[in-house]
Every structure is written in C-alpha cells, then in structure tokens.
CSV table of N, CA and C in Angstrom, one decimal:
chain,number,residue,atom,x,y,z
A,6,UNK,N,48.5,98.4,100.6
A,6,UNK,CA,48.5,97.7,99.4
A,6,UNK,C,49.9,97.7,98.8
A,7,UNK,N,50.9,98.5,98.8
A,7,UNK,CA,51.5,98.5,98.5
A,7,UNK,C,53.0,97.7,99.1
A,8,UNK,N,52.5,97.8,100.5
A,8,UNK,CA,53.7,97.2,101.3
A,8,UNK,C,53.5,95.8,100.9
A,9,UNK,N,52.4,95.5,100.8
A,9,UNK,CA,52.1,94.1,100.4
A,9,UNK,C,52.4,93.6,99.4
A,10,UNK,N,52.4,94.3,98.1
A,10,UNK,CA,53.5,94.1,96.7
A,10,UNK,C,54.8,94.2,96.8
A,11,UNK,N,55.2,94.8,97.6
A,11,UNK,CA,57.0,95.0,97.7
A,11,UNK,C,57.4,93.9,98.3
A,12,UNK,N,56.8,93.4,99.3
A,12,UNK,CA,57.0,91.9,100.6
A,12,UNK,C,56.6,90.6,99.7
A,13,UNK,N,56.1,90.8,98.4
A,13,UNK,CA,55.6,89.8,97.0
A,13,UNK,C,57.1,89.6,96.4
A,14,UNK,N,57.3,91.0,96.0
A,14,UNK,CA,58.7,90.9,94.9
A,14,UNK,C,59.8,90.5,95.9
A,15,UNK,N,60.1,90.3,97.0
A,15,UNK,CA,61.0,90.8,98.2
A,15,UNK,C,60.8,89.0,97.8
A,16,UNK,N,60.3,88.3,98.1
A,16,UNK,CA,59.7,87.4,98.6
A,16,UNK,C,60.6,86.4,97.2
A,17,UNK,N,59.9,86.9,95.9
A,17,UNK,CA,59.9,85.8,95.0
A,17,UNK,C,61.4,86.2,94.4
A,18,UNK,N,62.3,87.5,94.6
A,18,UNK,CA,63.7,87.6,94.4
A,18,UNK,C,64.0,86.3,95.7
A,19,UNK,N,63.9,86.3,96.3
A,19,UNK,CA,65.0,85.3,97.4
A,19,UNK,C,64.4,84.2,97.3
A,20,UNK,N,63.0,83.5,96.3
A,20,UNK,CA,63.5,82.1,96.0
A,20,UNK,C,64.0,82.3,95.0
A,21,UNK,N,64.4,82.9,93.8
A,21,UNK,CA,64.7,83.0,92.4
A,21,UNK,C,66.1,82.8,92.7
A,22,UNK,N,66.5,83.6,94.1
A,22,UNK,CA,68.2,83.7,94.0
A,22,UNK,C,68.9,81.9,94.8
A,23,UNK,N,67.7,81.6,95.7
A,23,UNK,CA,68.4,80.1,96.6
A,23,UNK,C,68.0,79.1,95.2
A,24,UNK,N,67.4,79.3,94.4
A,24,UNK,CA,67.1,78.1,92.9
A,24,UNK,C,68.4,78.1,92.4
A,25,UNK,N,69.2,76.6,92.7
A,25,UNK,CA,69.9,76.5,92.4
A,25,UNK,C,70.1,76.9,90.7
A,26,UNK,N,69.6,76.7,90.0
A,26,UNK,CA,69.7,77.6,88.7
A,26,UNK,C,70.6,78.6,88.9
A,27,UNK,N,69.7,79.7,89.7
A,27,UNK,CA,70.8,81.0,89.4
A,27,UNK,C,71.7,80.9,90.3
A,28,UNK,N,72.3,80.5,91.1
A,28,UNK,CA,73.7,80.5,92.0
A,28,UNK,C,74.8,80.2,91.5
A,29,UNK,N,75.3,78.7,90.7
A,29,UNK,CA,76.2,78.4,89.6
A,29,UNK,C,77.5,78.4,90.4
A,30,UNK,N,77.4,77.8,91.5
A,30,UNK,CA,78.7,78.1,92.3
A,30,UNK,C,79.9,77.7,91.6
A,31,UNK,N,79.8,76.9,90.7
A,31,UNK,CA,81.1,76.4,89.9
A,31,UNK,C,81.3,77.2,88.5
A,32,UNK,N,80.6,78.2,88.4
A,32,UNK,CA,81.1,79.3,87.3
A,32,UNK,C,80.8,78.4,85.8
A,33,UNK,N,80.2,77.2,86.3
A,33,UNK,CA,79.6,76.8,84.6
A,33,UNK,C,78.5,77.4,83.6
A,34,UNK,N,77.9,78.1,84.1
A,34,UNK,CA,77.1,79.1,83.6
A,34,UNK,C,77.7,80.6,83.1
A,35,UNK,N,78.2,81.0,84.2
A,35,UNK,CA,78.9,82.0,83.9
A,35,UNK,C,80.1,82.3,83.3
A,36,UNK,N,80.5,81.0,82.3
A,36,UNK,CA,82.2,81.4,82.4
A,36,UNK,C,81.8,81.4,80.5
A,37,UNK,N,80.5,81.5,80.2
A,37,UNK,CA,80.4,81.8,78.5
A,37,UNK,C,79.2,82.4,78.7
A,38,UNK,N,79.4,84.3,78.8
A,38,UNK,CA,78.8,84.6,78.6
A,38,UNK,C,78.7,85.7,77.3
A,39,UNK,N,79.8,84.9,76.5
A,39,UNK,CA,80.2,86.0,75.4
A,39,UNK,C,80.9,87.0,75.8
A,40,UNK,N,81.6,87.3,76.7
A,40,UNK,CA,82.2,88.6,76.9
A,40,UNK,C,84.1,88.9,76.4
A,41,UNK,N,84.9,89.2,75.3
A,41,UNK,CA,86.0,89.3,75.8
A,41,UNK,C,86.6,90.3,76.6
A,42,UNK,N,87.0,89.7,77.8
A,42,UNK,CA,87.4,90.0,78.9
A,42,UNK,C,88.9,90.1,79.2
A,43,UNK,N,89.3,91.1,78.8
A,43,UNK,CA,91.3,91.2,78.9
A,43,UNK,C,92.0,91.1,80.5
A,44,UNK,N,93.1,90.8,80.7
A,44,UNK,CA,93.6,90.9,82.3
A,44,UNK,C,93.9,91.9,82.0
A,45,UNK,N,94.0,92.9,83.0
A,45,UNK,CA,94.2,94.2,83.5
A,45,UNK,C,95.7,93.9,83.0
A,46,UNK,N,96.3,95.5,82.3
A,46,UNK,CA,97.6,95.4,81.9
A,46,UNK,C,98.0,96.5,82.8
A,47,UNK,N,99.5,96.4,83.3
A,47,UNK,CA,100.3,97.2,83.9
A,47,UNK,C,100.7,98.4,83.2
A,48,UNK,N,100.3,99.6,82.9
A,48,UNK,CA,101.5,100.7,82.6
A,48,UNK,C,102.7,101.0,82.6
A,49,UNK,N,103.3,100.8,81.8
A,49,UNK,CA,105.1,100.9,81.9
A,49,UNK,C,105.4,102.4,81.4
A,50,UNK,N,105.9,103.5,82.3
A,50,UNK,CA,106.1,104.5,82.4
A,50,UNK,C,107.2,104.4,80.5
A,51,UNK,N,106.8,105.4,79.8
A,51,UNK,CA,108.1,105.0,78.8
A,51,UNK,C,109.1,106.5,79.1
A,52,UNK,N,110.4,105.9,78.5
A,52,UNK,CA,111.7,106.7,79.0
A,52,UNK,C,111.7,108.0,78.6
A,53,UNK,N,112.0,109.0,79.4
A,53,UNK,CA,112.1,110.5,78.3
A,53,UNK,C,113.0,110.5,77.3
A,54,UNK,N,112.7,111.2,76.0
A,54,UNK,CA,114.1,111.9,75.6
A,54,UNK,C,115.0,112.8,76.5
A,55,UNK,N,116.3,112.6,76.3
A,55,UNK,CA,117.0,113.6,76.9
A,55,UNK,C,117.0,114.6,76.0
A,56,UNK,N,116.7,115.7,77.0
A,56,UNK,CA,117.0,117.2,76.6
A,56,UNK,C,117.9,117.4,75.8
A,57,UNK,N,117.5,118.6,74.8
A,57,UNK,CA,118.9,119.1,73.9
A,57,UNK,C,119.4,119.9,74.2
A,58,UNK,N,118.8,120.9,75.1
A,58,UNK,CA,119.5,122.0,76.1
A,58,UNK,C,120.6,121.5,77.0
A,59,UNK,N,121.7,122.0,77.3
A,59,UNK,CA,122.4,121.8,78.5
A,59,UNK,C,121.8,121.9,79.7
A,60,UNK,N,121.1,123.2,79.9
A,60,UNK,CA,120.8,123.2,81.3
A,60,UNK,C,119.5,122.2,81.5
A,61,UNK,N,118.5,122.1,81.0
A,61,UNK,CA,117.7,121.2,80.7
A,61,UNK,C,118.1,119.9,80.8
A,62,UNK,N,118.9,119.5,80.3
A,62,UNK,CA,119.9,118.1,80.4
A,62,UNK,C,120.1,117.8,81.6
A,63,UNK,N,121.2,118.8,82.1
A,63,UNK,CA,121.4,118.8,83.6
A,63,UNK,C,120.4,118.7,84.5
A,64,UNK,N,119.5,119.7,84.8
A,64,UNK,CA,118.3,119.1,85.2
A,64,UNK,C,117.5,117.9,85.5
A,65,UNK,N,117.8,117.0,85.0
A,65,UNK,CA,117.0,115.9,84.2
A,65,UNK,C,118.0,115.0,84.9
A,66,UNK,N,119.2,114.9,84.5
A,66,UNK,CA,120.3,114.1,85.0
A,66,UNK,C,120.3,114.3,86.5
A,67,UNK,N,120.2,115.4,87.5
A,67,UNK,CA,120.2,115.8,88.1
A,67,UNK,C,119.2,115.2,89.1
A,68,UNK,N,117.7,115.2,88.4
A,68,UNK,CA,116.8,113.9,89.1
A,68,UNK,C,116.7,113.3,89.0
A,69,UNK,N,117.5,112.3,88.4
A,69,UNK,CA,117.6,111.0,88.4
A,69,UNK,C,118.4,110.4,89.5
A,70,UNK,N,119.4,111.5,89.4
A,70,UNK,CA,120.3,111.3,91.0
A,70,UNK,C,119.8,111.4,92.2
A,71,UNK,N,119.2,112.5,92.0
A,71,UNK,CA,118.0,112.7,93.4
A,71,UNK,C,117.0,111.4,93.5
A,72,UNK,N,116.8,110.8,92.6
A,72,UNK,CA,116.0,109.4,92.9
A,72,UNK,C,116.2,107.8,92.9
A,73,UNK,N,117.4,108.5,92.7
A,73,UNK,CA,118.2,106.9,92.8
A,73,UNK,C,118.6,106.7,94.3
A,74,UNK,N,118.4,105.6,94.6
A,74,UNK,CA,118.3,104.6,95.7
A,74,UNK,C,120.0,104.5,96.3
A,75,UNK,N,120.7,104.4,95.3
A,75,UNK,CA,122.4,104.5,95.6
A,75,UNK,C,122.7,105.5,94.1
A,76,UNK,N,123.8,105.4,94.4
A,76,UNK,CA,125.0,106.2,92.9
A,76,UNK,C,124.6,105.4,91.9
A,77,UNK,N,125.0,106.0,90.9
A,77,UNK,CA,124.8,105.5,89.9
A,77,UNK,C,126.2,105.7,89.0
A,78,UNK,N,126.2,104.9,87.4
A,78,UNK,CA,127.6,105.5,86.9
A,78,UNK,C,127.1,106.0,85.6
A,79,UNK,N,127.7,106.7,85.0
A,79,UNK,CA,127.2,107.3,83.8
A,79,UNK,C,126.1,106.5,83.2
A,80,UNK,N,126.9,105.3,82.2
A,80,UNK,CA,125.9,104.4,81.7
A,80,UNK,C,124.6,103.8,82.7
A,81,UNK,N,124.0,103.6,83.5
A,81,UNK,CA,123.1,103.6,84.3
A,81,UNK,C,122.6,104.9,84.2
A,82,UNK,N,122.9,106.5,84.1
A,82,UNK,CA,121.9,107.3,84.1
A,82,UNK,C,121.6,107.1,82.7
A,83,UNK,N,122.4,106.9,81.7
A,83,UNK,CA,122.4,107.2,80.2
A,83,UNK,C,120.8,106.5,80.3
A,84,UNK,N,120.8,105.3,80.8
A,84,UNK,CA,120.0,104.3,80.0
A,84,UNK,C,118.4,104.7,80.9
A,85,UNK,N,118.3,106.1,81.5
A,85,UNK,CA,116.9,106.3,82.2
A,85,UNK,C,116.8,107.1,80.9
A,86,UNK,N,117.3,107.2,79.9
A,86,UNK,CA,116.4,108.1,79.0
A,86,UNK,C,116.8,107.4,77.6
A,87,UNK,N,115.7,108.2,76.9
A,87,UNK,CA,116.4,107.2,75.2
A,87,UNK,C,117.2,108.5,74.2
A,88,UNK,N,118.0,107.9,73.4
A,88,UNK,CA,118.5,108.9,72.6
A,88,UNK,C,119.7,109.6,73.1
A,89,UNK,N,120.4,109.1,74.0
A,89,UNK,CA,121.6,109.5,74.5
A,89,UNK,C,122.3,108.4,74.6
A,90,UNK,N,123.9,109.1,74.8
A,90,UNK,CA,124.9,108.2,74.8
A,90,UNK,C,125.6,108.3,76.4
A,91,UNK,N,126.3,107.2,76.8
A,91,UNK,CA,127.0,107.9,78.1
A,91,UNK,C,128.0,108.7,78.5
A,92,UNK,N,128.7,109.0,76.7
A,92,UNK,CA,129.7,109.7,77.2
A,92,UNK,C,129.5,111.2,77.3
A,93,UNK,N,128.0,111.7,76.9
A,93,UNK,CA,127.5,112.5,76.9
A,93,UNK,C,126.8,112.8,78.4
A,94,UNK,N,126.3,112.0,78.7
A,94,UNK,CA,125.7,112.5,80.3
A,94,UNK,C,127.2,112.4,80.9
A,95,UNK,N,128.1,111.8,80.8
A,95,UNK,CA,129.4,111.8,81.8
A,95,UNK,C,129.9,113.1,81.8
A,96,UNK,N,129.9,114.3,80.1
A,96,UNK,CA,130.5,115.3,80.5
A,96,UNK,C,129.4,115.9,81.5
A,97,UNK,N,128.0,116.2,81.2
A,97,UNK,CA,126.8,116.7,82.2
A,97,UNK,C,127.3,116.0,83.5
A,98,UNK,N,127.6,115.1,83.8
A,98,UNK,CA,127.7,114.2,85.8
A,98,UNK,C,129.0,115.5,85.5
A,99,UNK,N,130.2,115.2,85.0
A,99,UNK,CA,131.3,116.1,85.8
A,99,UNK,C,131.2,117.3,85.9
A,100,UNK,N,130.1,118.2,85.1
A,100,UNK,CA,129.7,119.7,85.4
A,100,UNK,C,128.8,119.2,86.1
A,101,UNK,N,128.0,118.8,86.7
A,101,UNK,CA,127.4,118.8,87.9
A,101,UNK,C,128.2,118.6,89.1
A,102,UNK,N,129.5,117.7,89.3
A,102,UNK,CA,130.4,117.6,90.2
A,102,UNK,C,131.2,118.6,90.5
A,103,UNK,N,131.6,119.8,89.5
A,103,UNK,CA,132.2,121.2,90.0
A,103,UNK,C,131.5,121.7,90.1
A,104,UNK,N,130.0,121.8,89.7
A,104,UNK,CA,129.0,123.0,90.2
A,104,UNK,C,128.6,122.3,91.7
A,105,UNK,N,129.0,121.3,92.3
A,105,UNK,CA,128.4,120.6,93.4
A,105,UNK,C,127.4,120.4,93.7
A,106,UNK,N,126.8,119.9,92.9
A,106,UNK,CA,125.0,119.7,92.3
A,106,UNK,C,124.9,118.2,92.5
A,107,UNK,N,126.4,117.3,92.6
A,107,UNK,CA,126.6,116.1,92.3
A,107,UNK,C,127.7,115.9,93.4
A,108,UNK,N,128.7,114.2,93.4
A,108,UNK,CA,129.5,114.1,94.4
A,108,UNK,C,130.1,112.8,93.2
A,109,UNK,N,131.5,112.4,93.6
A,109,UNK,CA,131.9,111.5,92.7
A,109,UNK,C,132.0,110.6,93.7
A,110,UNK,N,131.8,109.1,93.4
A,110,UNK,CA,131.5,108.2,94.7
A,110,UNK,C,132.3,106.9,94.2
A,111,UNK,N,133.7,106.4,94.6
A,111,UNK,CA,134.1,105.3,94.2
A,111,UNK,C,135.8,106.1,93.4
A,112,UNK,N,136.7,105.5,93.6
A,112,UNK,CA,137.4,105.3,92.6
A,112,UNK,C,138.1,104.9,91.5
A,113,UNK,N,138.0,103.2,91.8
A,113,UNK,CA,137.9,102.3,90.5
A,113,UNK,C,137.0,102.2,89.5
A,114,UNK,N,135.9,102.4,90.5
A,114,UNK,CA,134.5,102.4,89.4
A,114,UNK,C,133.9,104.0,89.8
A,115,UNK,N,133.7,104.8,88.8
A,115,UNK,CA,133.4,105.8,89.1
A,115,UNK,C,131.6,106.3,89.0
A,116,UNK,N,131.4,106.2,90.2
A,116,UNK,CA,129.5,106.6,90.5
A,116,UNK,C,129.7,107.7,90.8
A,117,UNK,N,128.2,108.4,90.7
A,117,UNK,CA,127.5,109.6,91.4
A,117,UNK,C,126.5,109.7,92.0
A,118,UNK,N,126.4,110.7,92.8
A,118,UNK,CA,125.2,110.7,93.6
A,118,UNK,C,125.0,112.1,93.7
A,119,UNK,N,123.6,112.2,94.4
A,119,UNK,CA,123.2,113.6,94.0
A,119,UNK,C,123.7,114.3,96.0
C-alpha cells in the first residue's frame, strides 16, 4: 500500500514539473519574486596602521619586503599602511639595510628588497 502512494506522488511531481507552468525557461516568473537580492561584494583587505614601536615597525616593513613581488622604494612601502610618512619608513628600510634584514637595489632610484 504504501509503495503504491509513493509511485502516486512520484508520479504527479513529474507532471507538475514538465507543466509548462512551473519550468519558466525565460525567468519571467521568476525574476519577481520579491526578493532583494545584492551581487556578491568583494572584500578589500583594509591597510594596517603602522606600528609605533620601532621594532614592531620594522617588522611590519620587513614583510612587506618579504612579499613583494620586486623592490620596492620607500614611498611604495609607506603607502601598504595608513598613518605614515615615507620619510619615516626610509629611516626603518636603512636600519634594516645595516642590520641586513634588507638590500639597497638601484642607484638612481633607490629600492629595497628583502
């Protein structure tokens, strides 16, 4: 008795679904169904503050070098963080260039790299 109800509903789901009614291949049914529906938004990582610590600072400046793709020059690391200036990460790059933590790359234009 039962297999015989289930092979009923089995039965009257697969004409309900080929009734052209519910299929709507052109989305004219379905494109008001009251829903607001947002596009997916992208995450934009936001910038750190730069550290107030030195060694902290360094640190920080430090991996950015480690993740940069080529050198970079002061202003270019300045601008991976907010709230700093470049002439402030420039003295941080050249204490990282005597602690050899860093390398100076270029001599007209002066980059670094980790």
């Amino acid at each position: 008795m039962l297999v015989g109800s289930i092979h009923g509903v089995q039965r009257r789901m697969l004409v309900d679904f080929q009734r052209p009614a519910y299929q709507d291949p052109k989305g004219a049914v379905m494109a008001d169904l009251g829903l607001d529906v947002a596009a997916p938004t992208v995450a934009v990582a936001a910038k750190p503050a730069c550290p107030e610590r030195l060694a902290e600072r360094a640190t920080a400046v430090r991996q950015v070098l480690l993740l940069a793709d080529r050198p970079l020059s002061a202003e270019q690391v300045a601008r991976s963080f907010t709230g700093v200036r470049a002439a402030t990460v420039d003295e941080v790059l050249e204490m990282l260039v005597i602690m050899g933590q860093a390398r100076q790359v270029g001599e007209d234009v002066v980059a670094y790299a980790a």
